[in-house]
Tab-separated table of C-alpha atoms and ligand atoms in Angstrom:
chain	number	residue	atom	x	y	z
A	1	MET	CA	-20.204	14.440	5.574
A	2	SER	CA	-21.539	12.164	2.891
A	3	GLY	CA	-20.741	8.621	3.904
A	4	PRO	CA	-19.908	5.418	2.062
A	5	SER	CA	-22.528	4.443	-0.467
A	6	THR	CA	-21.511	1.254	-2.249
A	7	PRO	CA	-23.619	-1.850	-1.482
A	8	GLY	CA	-21.649	-4.759	0.005
A	9	TYR	CA	-19.106	-2.519	1.738
A	10	ALA	CA	-18.925	-1.327	5.328
A	11	PHE	CA	-16.367	-0.140	7.822
A	12	ARG	CA	-16.772	-0.578	11.545
A	13	THR	CA	-14.450	0.516	14.333
A	14	LEU	CA	-14.367	-2.024	17.172
A	15	ALA	CA	-12.002	-0.255	19.545
A	16	THR	CA	-9.665	2.691	19.825
A	17	SER	CA	-6.494	3.188	21.843
A	18	GLY	CA	-5.388	6.798	21.675
A	19	ALA	CA	-5.839	7.660	17.991
A	20	ALA	CA	-5.182	4.048	16.909
A	21	ARG	CA	-8.199	2.073	15.699
A	22	ALA	CA	-9.059	-1.605	15.346
A	23	GLY	CA	-11.846	-2.274	12.884
A	24	VAL	CA	-13.302	-4.421	10.143
A	25	LEU	CA	-13.558	-3.493	6.473
A	26	THR	CA	-16.305	-5.566	4.839
A	27	THR	CA	-16.032	-6.252	1.096
A	28	PRO	CA	-17.723	-8.667	-1.329
A	29	HIS	CA	-14.582	-10.823	-0.953
A	30	GLY	CA	-14.644	-11.038	2.792
A	31	ASP	CA	-13.847	-9.065	5.904
A	32	VAL	CA	-10.490	-7.363	6.312
A	33	PRO	CA	-9.414	-6.857	9.940
A	34	THR	CA	-7.757	-3.464	10.367
A	35	PRO	CA	-5.105	-2.160	10.778
A	36	THR	CA	-4.072	-4.049	7.651
A	37	PHE	CA	-1.102	-4.244	5.322
A	38	MET	CA	-1.720	-4.862	1.606
A	39	PRO	CA	1.109	-6.749	-0.121
A	40	VAL	CA	1.770	-5.290	-3.568
A	41	GLY	CA	0.790	-7.448	-6.542
A	42	THR	CA	1.553	-4.945	-9.280
A	43	GLN	CA	1.045	-7.210	-12.304
A	44	GLY	CA	-1.452	-9.583	-10.738
A	45	SER	CA	0.976	-11.479	-8.523
A	46	VAL	CA	2.794	-10.730	-5.296
A	47	LYS	CA	6.216	-11.414	-6.761
A	48	THR	CA	7.375	-15.020	-6.160
A	49	MET	CA	4.293	-15.918	-4.050
A	50	SER	CA	1.157	-17.977	-4.724
A	51	PRO	CA	-2.159	-16.678	-3.334
A	52	ASP	CA	-2.249	-19.312	-0.565
A	53	GLU	CA	1.264	-18.332	0.510
A	54	VAL	CA	0.254	-14.650	0.620
A	55	ALA	CA	-2.861	-15.456	2.660
A	56	ALA	CA	-0.757	-17.535	5.067
A	57	THR	CA	1.148	-14.356	6.033
A	58	GLY	CA	-2.149	-12.987	7.364
A	59	ALA	CA	-2.931	-10.694	4.428
A	60	ARG	CA	-6.632	-10.399	3.549
A	61	ILE	CA	-6.304	-7.700	0.881
A	62	VAL	CA	-3.701	-7.128	-1.840
A	63	LEU	CA	-3.009	-4.207	-4.166
A	64	GLY	CA	-2.864	-4.337	-7.958
A	65	ASN	CA	-1.826	-1.614	-10.369
A	66	THR	CA	-4.147	-0.260	-13.040
A	67	TYR	CA	-1.230	1.189	-14.996
A	68	HIS	CA	0.487	-2.169	-15.497
A	69	LEU	CA	-2.630	-4.310	-16.044
A	70	TRP	CA	-4.097	-1.730	-18.460
A	71	LEU	CA	-0.952	-1.861	-20.636
A	72	ARG	CA	-0.555	-5.646	-20.263
A	73	PRO	CA	-2.489	-7.930	-20.615
A	74	GLY	CA	-5.258	-5.300	-20.955
A	75	PRO	CA	-8.487	-4.944	-18.984
A	76	GLU	CA	-10.497	-6.916	-21.593
A	77	VAL	CA	-8.324	-10.003	-21.057
A	78	VAL	CA	-8.635	-9.700	-17.268
A	79	ALA	CA	-12.417	-9.181	-17.525
A	80	GLU	CA	-12.854	-12.178	-19.823
A	81	LEU	CA	-10.993	-14.396	-17.347
A	82	GLY	CA	-13.320	-13.408	-14.524
A	83	GLY	CA	-11.796	-10.124	-13.392
A	84	LEU	CA	-8.690	-9.875	-11.234
A	85	HIS	CA	-10.067	-12.430	-8.753
A	86	GLY	CA	-10.802	-15.039	-11.410
A	87	PHE	CA	-7.602	-14.273	-13.298
A	88	THR	CA	-5.225	-14.473	-10.309
A	89	LYS	CA	-7.169	-16.870	-8.031
A	90	TRP	CA	-6.639	-14.562	-5.037
A	91	PRO	CA	-9.878	-15.204	-3.123
A	92	HIS	CA	-9.821	-12.287	-0.666
A	93	ALA	CA	-10.238	-8.534	-1.105
A	94	MET	CA	-8.334	-6.497	-3.691
A	95	LEU	CA	-7.694	-2.825	-4.330
A	96	THR	CA	-6.254	-1.212	-7.463
A	97	ASP	CA	-4.328	2.051	-7.587
A	98	SER	CA	-5.613	4.328	-10.315
A	99	GLY	CA	-2.552	4.585	-12.566
A	100	GLY	CA	-1.557	8.230	-12.477
A	101	PHE	CA	1.108	7.760	-9.815
A	102	GLN	CA	2.713	4.892	-11.766
A	103	ALA	CA	2.404	6.745	-15.100
A	104	PHE	CA	4.294	9.550	-13.439
A	105	SER	CA	7.216	7.387	-12.381
A	106	LEU	CA	7.343	4.887	-15.275
A	107	ALA	CA	5.888	6.325	-18.464
A	108	GLU	CA	7.713	8.366	-21.053
A	109	ARG	CA	6.856	11.848	-22.376
A	110	ARG	CA	4.148	12.542	-19.831
A	111	GLN	CA	1.851	15.533	-20.137
A	112	THR	CA	-0.730	16.595	-17.587
A	113	SER	CA	-3.778	18.721	-18.244
A	114	GLU	CA	-7.162	19.302	-16.653
A	115	ASP	CA	-8.485	16.385	-18.674
A	116	GLY	CA	-5.897	13.856	-17.419
A	117	PHE	CA	-2.516	12.370	-18.325
A	118	VAL	CA	-1.158	11.682	-21.804
A	119	PHE	CA	1.932	9.468	-21.918
A	120	ARG	CA	3.814	6.823	-23.854
A	121	SER	CA	3.788	3.258	-22.546
A	122	HIS	CA	7.120	2.186	-21.036
A	123	LEU	CA	6.570	-1.202	-22.764
A	124	ASP	CA	6.040	-0.295	-26.438
A	125	GLY	CA	5.822	3.494	-26.662
A	126	ALA	CA	2.085	3.442	-27.454
A	127	LYS	CA	0.283	6.701	-26.716
A	128	LYS	CA	-2.162	6.388	-23.820
A	129	VAL	CA	-4.685	8.858	-22.408
A	130	LEU	CA	-5.564	8.423	-18.729
A	131	THR	CA	-8.509	10.567	-17.674
A	132	PRO	CA	-10.589	10.156	-14.500
A	133	GLU	CA	-13.245	8.432	-16.647
A	134	VAL	CA	-10.715	6.037	-18.217
A	135	ALA	CA	-9.215	5.263	-14.790
A	136	MET	CA	-12.658	4.230	-13.522
A	137	GLN	CA	-13.572	2.281	-16.680
A	138	VAL	CA	-10.304	0.326	-16.595
A	139	GLN	CA	-10.578	-0.331	-12.850
A	140	GLY	CA	-14.208	-1.354	-13.367
A	141	LYS	CA	-13.159	-3.983	-15.910
A	142	ILE	CA	-10.218	-5.217	-13.832
A	143	GLY	CA	-12.819	-5.543	-11.096
A	144	ALA	CA	-10.970	-5.217	-7.790
A	145	ASP	CA	-13.226	-4.636	-4.769
A	146	ILE	CA	-11.855	-1.130	-4.245
A	147	ALA	CA	-10.802	1.381	-6.912
A	148	MET	CA	-8.829	4.547	-6.290
A	149	GLN	CA	-9.670	7.940	-7.763
A	150	LEU	CA	-7.248	9.493	-10.260
A	151	ASP	CA	-5.177	12.099	-8.406
A	152	ILE	CA	-2.235	14.461	-8.783
A	153	CYS	CA	0.774	13.672	-6.584
A	154	PRO	CA	3.407	16.420	-6.694
A	155	PRO	CA	7.008	15.637	-5.672
A	156	GLY	CA	7.972	16.320	-2.048
A	157	ASP	CA	9.857	19.508	-2.945
A	158	ALA	CA	7.051	21.086	-5.017
A	159	SER	CA	5.987	24.691	-4.398
A	160	ARG	CA	3.058	25.770	-2.260
A	161	ALA	CA	1.244	26.806	-5.439
A	162	ASP	CA	1.805	23.331	-6.946
A	163	PHE	CA	0.411	21.608	-3.827
A	164	GLU	CA	-2.669	23.868	-3.856
A	165	ALA	CA	-3.228	23.291	-7.567
A	166	ALA	CA	-2.818	19.516	-7.064
A	167	CYS	CA	-5.488	19.513	-4.335
A	168	ALA	CA	-7.907	21.568	-6.443
A	169	ARG	CA	-7.496	19.355	-9.517
A	170	THR	CA	-7.671	16.167	-7.427
A	171	THR	CA	-11.026	17.418	-6.048
A	172	ARG	CA	-12.365	18.067	-9.557
A	173	TRP	CA	-11.145	14.627	-10.652
A	174	ALA	CA	-12.791	13.132	-7.542
A	175	ARG	CA	-16.203	14.310	-8.793
A	176	ARG	CA	-15.530	12.920	-12.261
A	177	CYS	CA	-14.403	9.568	-10.820
A	178	LEU	CA	-17.505	9.235	-8.656
A	179	ALA	CA	-19.720	10.054	-11.649
A	180	ALA	CA	-17.934	7.377	-13.749
A	181	LYS	CA	-17.564	4.590	-11.169
A	182	ARG	CA	-19.207	1.190	-11.307
A	183	PRO	CA	-22.121	1.309	-8.828
A	184	ASP	CA	-21.009	-1.983	-7.244
A	185	GLN	CA	-17.312	-1.095	-6.861
A	186	ALA	CA	-16.043	0.883	-3.867
A	187	VAL	CA	-13.861	3.903	-4.526
A	188	PHE	CA	-11.551	5.855	-2.217
A	189	GLY	CA	-10.691	9.550	-2.494
A	190	ILE	CA	-7.046	10.636	-2.190
A	191	VAL	CA	-6.020	13.549	0.038
A	192	GLN	CA	-3.001	15.524	-1.157
A	193	GLY	CA	-1.472	18.701	0.280
A	194	GLY	CA	2.204	17.890	0.849
A	195	THR	CA	3.461	18.555	4.365
A	196	ASP	CA	1.089	21.433	5.126
A	197	PRO	CA	-1.411	20.185	7.728
A	198	ALA	CA	-3.890	23.004	7.036
A	199	LEU	CA	-3.910	22.275	3.298
A	200	ARG	CA	-4.288	18.550	4.023
A	201	ARG	CA	-7.228	19.114	6.366
A	202	ALA	CA	-8.985	21.438	3.934
A	203	HIS	CA	-8.545	18.919	1.136
A	204	ALA	CA	-9.724	16.065	3.362
A	205	GLU	CA	-12.905	17.990	4.153
A	206	GLU	CA	-13.636	18.562	0.469
A	207	LEU	CA	-13.275	14.842	-0.253
A	208	ALA	CA	-15.176	13.752	2.869
A	209	ALA	CA	-18.161	15.721	1.579
A	210	MET	CA	-18.343	13.233	-1.324
A	211	PRO	CA	-19.658	9.656	-1.133
A	212	PHE	CA	-16.248	7.939	-1.090
A	213	ASP	CA	-16.070	4.567	0.661
A	214	GLY	CA	-12.702	5.434	2.174
A	215	LEU	CA	-10.148	8.223	2.298
A	216	ALA	CA	-6.509	7.811	1.396
A	217	LEU	CA	-3.505	9.938	2.265
A	218	GLY	CA	-1.406	10.216	-0.906
A	219	GLY	CA	1.684	12.258	-1.579
A	220	PHE	CA	3.730	10.922	1.333
A	221	SER	CA	7.156	9.305	1.169
A	222	VAL	CA	7.855	11.281	-2.017
A	223	GLY	CA	11.102	12.897	-0.879
A	224	GLU	CA	10.053	14.823	2.232
A	225	PRO	CA	11.906	14.028	5.499
A	226	ILE	CA	10.291	10.997	7.142
A	227	ALA	CA	10.190	12.768	10.524
A	228	ARG	CA	8.109	15.513	8.879
A	229	MET	CA	5.745	12.926	7.378
A	230	HIS	CA	5.069	11.569	10.863
A	231	GLU	CA	4.488	15.037	12.322
A	232	VAL	CA	1.917	15.750	9.597
A	233	LEU	CA	0.268	12.329	10.034
A	234	LEU	CA	-0.107	13.000	13.774
A	235	GLU	CA	-1.900	16.253	12.974
A	236	VAL	CA	-4.020	15.045	10.070
A	237	ALA	CA	-4.854	11.304	10.175
A	238	HIS	CA	-7.127	11.452	13.234
A	239	THR	CA	-9.130	14.323	11.691
A	240	LEU	CA	-10.242	12.219	8.691
A	241	ASP	CA	-13.895	11.124	8.869
A	242	PRO	CA	-13.982	8.415	11.595
A	243	GLU	CA	-16.743	6.532	9.748
A	244	ARG	CA	-14.461	5.605	6.851
A	245	PRO	CA	-11.235	3.613	6.495
A	246	ARG	CA	-8.026	5.662	6.292
A	247	TYR	CA	-5.390	4.419	3.869
A	248	LEU	CA	-1.777	5.710	3.807
A	249	MET	CA	-0.503	5.049	0.266
A	250	GLY	CA	2.941	3.642	-0.481
A	251	VAL	CA	4.202	3.580	3.132
A	252	GLY	CA	6.379	2.098	4.570
A	253	THR	CA	8.884	0.529	6.942
A	254	PRO	CA	7.827	-1.356	10.101
A	255	TYR	CA	8.738	1.831	11.992
A	256	ASP	CA	6.438	3.873	9.724
A	257	LEU	CA	3.535	1.448	10.268
A	258	VAL	CA	3.860	1.519	14.065
A	259	ARG	CA	3.916	5.331	14.062
A	260	ALA	CA	1.120	5.781	11.491
A	261	ILE	CA	-1.231	3.284	13.159
A	262	GLY	CA	-0.710	5.320	16.333
A	263	ALA	CA	-1.756	8.417	14.346
A	264	GLY	CA	-5.027	6.758	13.275
A	265	VAL	CA	-4.248	5.051	9.926
A	266	ASP	CA	-6.037	1.750	9.099
A	267	MET	CA	-4.545	0.560	5.787
A	268	PHE	CA	-1.110	0.467	4.161
A	269	ASP	CA	0.613	-0.788	1.041
A	270	CYS	CA	4.300	-0.757	0.179
A	271	VAL	CA	6.712	-2.618	-2.094
A	272	LEU	CA	9.346	-2.526	0.645
A	273	PRO	CA	8.910	-6.000	2.217
A	274	THR	CA	8.711	-7.758	-1.172
A	275	ARG	CA	11.246	-5.643	-3.078
A	276	ASN	CA	13.813	-5.647	-0.284
A	277	ALA	CA	13.422	-9.415	0.032
A	278	ARG	CA	14.463	-9.807	-3.589
A	279	ASN	CA	17.486	-7.612	-2.866
A	280	GLY	CA	18.496	-9.969	-0.071
A	281	GLN	CA	17.277	-7.833	2.791
A	282	ALA	CA	15.285	-9.559	5.532
A	283	LEU	CA	13.378	-7.384	7.992
A	284	THR	CA	12.978	-8.431	11.611
A	285	ARG	CA	11.581	-6.877	14.776
A	286	THR	CA	15.139	-6.035	15.674
A	287	GLY	CA	16.200	-4.503	12.371
A	288	LYS	CA	17.583	-5.771	9.062
A	289	VAL	CA	19.554	-8.829	8.015
A	290	VAL	CA	21.482	-8.103	4.796
A	291	ILE	CA	21.929	-11.699	3.796
A	292	LYS	CA	24.919	-11.335	1.471
A	293	GLN	CA	27.156	-10.075	4.274
A	294	ALA	CA	30.192	-12.208	5.056
A	295	ARG	CA	29.249	-12.288	8.755
A	296	TYR	CA	26.504	-14.823	7.914
A	297	ARG	CA	28.782	-17.223	6.003
A	298	THR	CA	28.564	-19.950	8.644
A	299	ASP	CA	25.709	-18.544	10.768
A	300	PRO	CA	23.417	-21.486	11.692
A	301	SER	CA	20.561	-19.345	13.082
A	302	PRO	CA	17.358	-18.554	11.172
A	303	LEU	CA	16.664	-15.012	9.933
A	304	ASP	CA	14.893	-14.280	13.225
A	305	PRO	CA	14.890	-16.870	16.038
A	306	THR	CA	11.569	-15.481	17.353
A	307	CYS	CA	9.839	-15.662	13.930
A	308	THR	CA	7.177	-18.301	13.213
A	309	CYS	CA	7.146	-17.896	9.411
A	310	PRO	CA	7.606	-21.007	7.243
A	311	THR	CA	11.177	-19.969	6.362
A	312	CYS	CA	12.302	-19.544	9.969
A	313	ALA	CA	10.188	-22.450	11.269
A	314	ALA	CA	11.775	-24.800	8.725
A	315	GLY	CA	15.140	-23.883	10.194
A	316	TYR	CA	16.813	-22.509	7.052
A	317	SER	CA	20.041	-20.978	8.318
A	318	ARG	CA	21.346	-17.550	7.433
A	319	ALA	CA	24.389	-19.371	6.023
A	320	TYR	CA	22.196	-21.377	3.614
A	321	LEU	CA	20.135	-18.334	2.588
A	322	ARG	CA	23.369	-16.380	2.010
A	323	HIS	CA	24.710	-19.203	-0.142
A	324	LEU	CA	21.509	-19.306	-2.226
A	325	PHE	CA	21.555	-15.542	-2.674
A	326	ILE	CA	25.192	-15.436	-3.780
A	327	ALA	CA	24.575	-18.383	-6.122
A	328	SER	CA	21.540	-16.541	-7.608
A	329	GLU	CA	19.217	-19.394	-6.675
A	330	LEU	CA	15.573	-18.356	-7.080
A	331	LEU	CA	14.377	-20.154	-3.940
A	332	VAL	CA	15.939	-17.533	-1.684
A	333	LEU	CA	13.742	-14.797	-3.168
A	334	ARG	CA	10.642	-16.718	-2.125
A	335	LEU	CA	12.005	-17.633	1.292
A	336	ILE	CA	12.843	-14.039	2.249
A	337	THR	CA	9.608	-12.656	0.738
A	338	VAL	CA	7.592	-15.101	2.873
A	339	HIS	CA	9.538	-14.015	5.943
A	340	ASN	CA	9.175	-10.263	5.292
A	341	LEU	CA	5.433	-10.416	4.571
A	342	HIS	CA	4.998	-12.570	7.661
A	343	LEU	CA	6.661	-9.804	9.719
A	344	TYR	CA	4.226	-7.207	8.333
A	345	GLY	CA	1.283	-9.548	8.923
A	346	THR	CA	2.475	-10.129	12.482
A	347	LEU	CA	2.983	-6.412	13.104
A	348	VAL	CA	-0.558	-5.445	12.094
A	349	ARG	CA	-2.085	-8.418	13.935
A	350	GLU	CA	-0.239	-7.567	17.162
A	351	ALA	CA	-1.133	-3.888	16.710
A	352	ARG	CA	-4.802	-4.850	16.380
A	353	GLU	CA	-4.680	-7.052	19.487
A	354	ALA	CA	-3.026	-4.225	21.432
A	355	ILE	CA	-5.690	-1.715	20.332
A	356	LEU	CA	-8.478	-4.141	21.276
A	357	ALA	CA	-6.807	-4.482	24.692
A	358	GLY	CA	-6.506	-0.687	25.028
A	359	ARG	CA	-2.709	-0.728	25.213
A	360	TYR	CA	-1.428	0.486	21.850
A	361	ASP	CA	1.079	2.752	23.603
A	362	VAL	CA	2.790	-0.269	25.201
A	363	PHE	CA	2.867	-2.125	21.866
A	364	ALA	CA	4.338	0.894	20.060
A	365	LYS	CA	6.978	1.450	22.716
A	366	GLU	CA	8.106	-2.185	22.575
A	367	TRP	CA	8.216	-2.374	18.766
A	368	LEU	CA	9.998	0.963	18.389
A	369	ALA	CA	12.568	-0.020	21.024
A	370	GLY	CA	13.211	-3.326	19.230
A	371	LEU	CA	13.537	-1.733	15.806
A	372	GLU	CA	15.827	0.954	17.195
A	373	ALA	CA	18.046	-1.582	18.951
A	374	GLY	CA	18.727	-3.263	15.618
A	375	ALA	CA	19.054	-0.071	13.603
A	376	ALA	CA	22.859	-0.202	13.740
B	401	GUN	N1	0.978	5.590	-4.152
B	401	GUN	C1	1.791	6.222	-3.279
B	401	GUN	N2	1.463	7.530	-3.187
B	401	GUN	C2	0.421	7.734	-4.023
B	401	GUN	C3	-0.361	8.894	-4.369
B	401	GUN	O1	-0.144	10.007	-3.886
B	401	GUN	N3	-1.356	8.707	-5.281
B	401	GUN	C4	-1.613	7.476	-5.837
B	401	GUN	N4	-2.615	7.370	-6.715
B	401	GUN	N5	-0.896	6.388	-5.534
B	401	GUN	C5	0.108	6.521	-4.637
B	402	ZN	ZN1	10.768	-15.680	9.452
């Protein structure tokens, strides 16, 4: 093992309960209690929310996307305005994804080689070359606390040979990223390997031998059955170096978080709470409220009577929120986003309290029963 090396960063586990861990991730922009959920601020904002509203949901770290900020407004603009912190006025910790995953889903005419990705911007068709060195230079200029290595994420139905090749190339890119990183910026390695636990563990060991500040599990929720993802997480997450934070990328639902925390994961990001909010879907501890449904036309109750978020506490009825949504009023997008992020903030805070009290199993049982009850 070759542990974290970047000055100003540390990770400390305070308690465990089964494989679940409660800890603290220290960054130059403050401490992040873990388990933690990172709201997604792709283009430098968590859609519809101001930084103080995001922080009020309990979040102490947000995610930005290198791909988007590189193409627009460009890393030079962000750097000139004080980096992503100065530009966005988010005062707490930030992490940027490295760009390859987004280039894969958004860009046109992509080509992959040992050197990196070549693609056309989805905005103006400009040719862009994303190598491990470029990914680190751009993330260095954007200046989040934590950068991610450039990696290869095959689709869920890729062949065994593709998964092995993706791991091998991701390891070679890991070395190049570490050689090119800013000395004062943390960087996490990304474990691939599909749904093969042995391949995942072998890849995790290769990356743990390098001085990464954290280890991420990539390549999940990419089309494989969710039950299989959880089986693999149960086998793999707890084997990742205990000295470093473990980050499950792009996952997931409240159910997924409860299960993955139980498997030993510390950090999450997902567009689900913010994107679903803008589609009129509120998440609660007892399932979903699809606000456009006619059943809410005269419903005077808040989204969740047990919720303490500003939307529910203010007493906005489901009937009013439904009306706003059907009338395409922008306020409803904010009100449901606040509520959904508050649920995720509450989930990770309660999970942490349960781990500190040595009763994560009780917490998980109660949350899973609640979510299941409302699954209909
Ligand atoms: N976001 C969700 N999954 C992944 C992944 O496998 N790699 C990267 N870089 N980002 C992700
Ligand atoms: Zn609420």
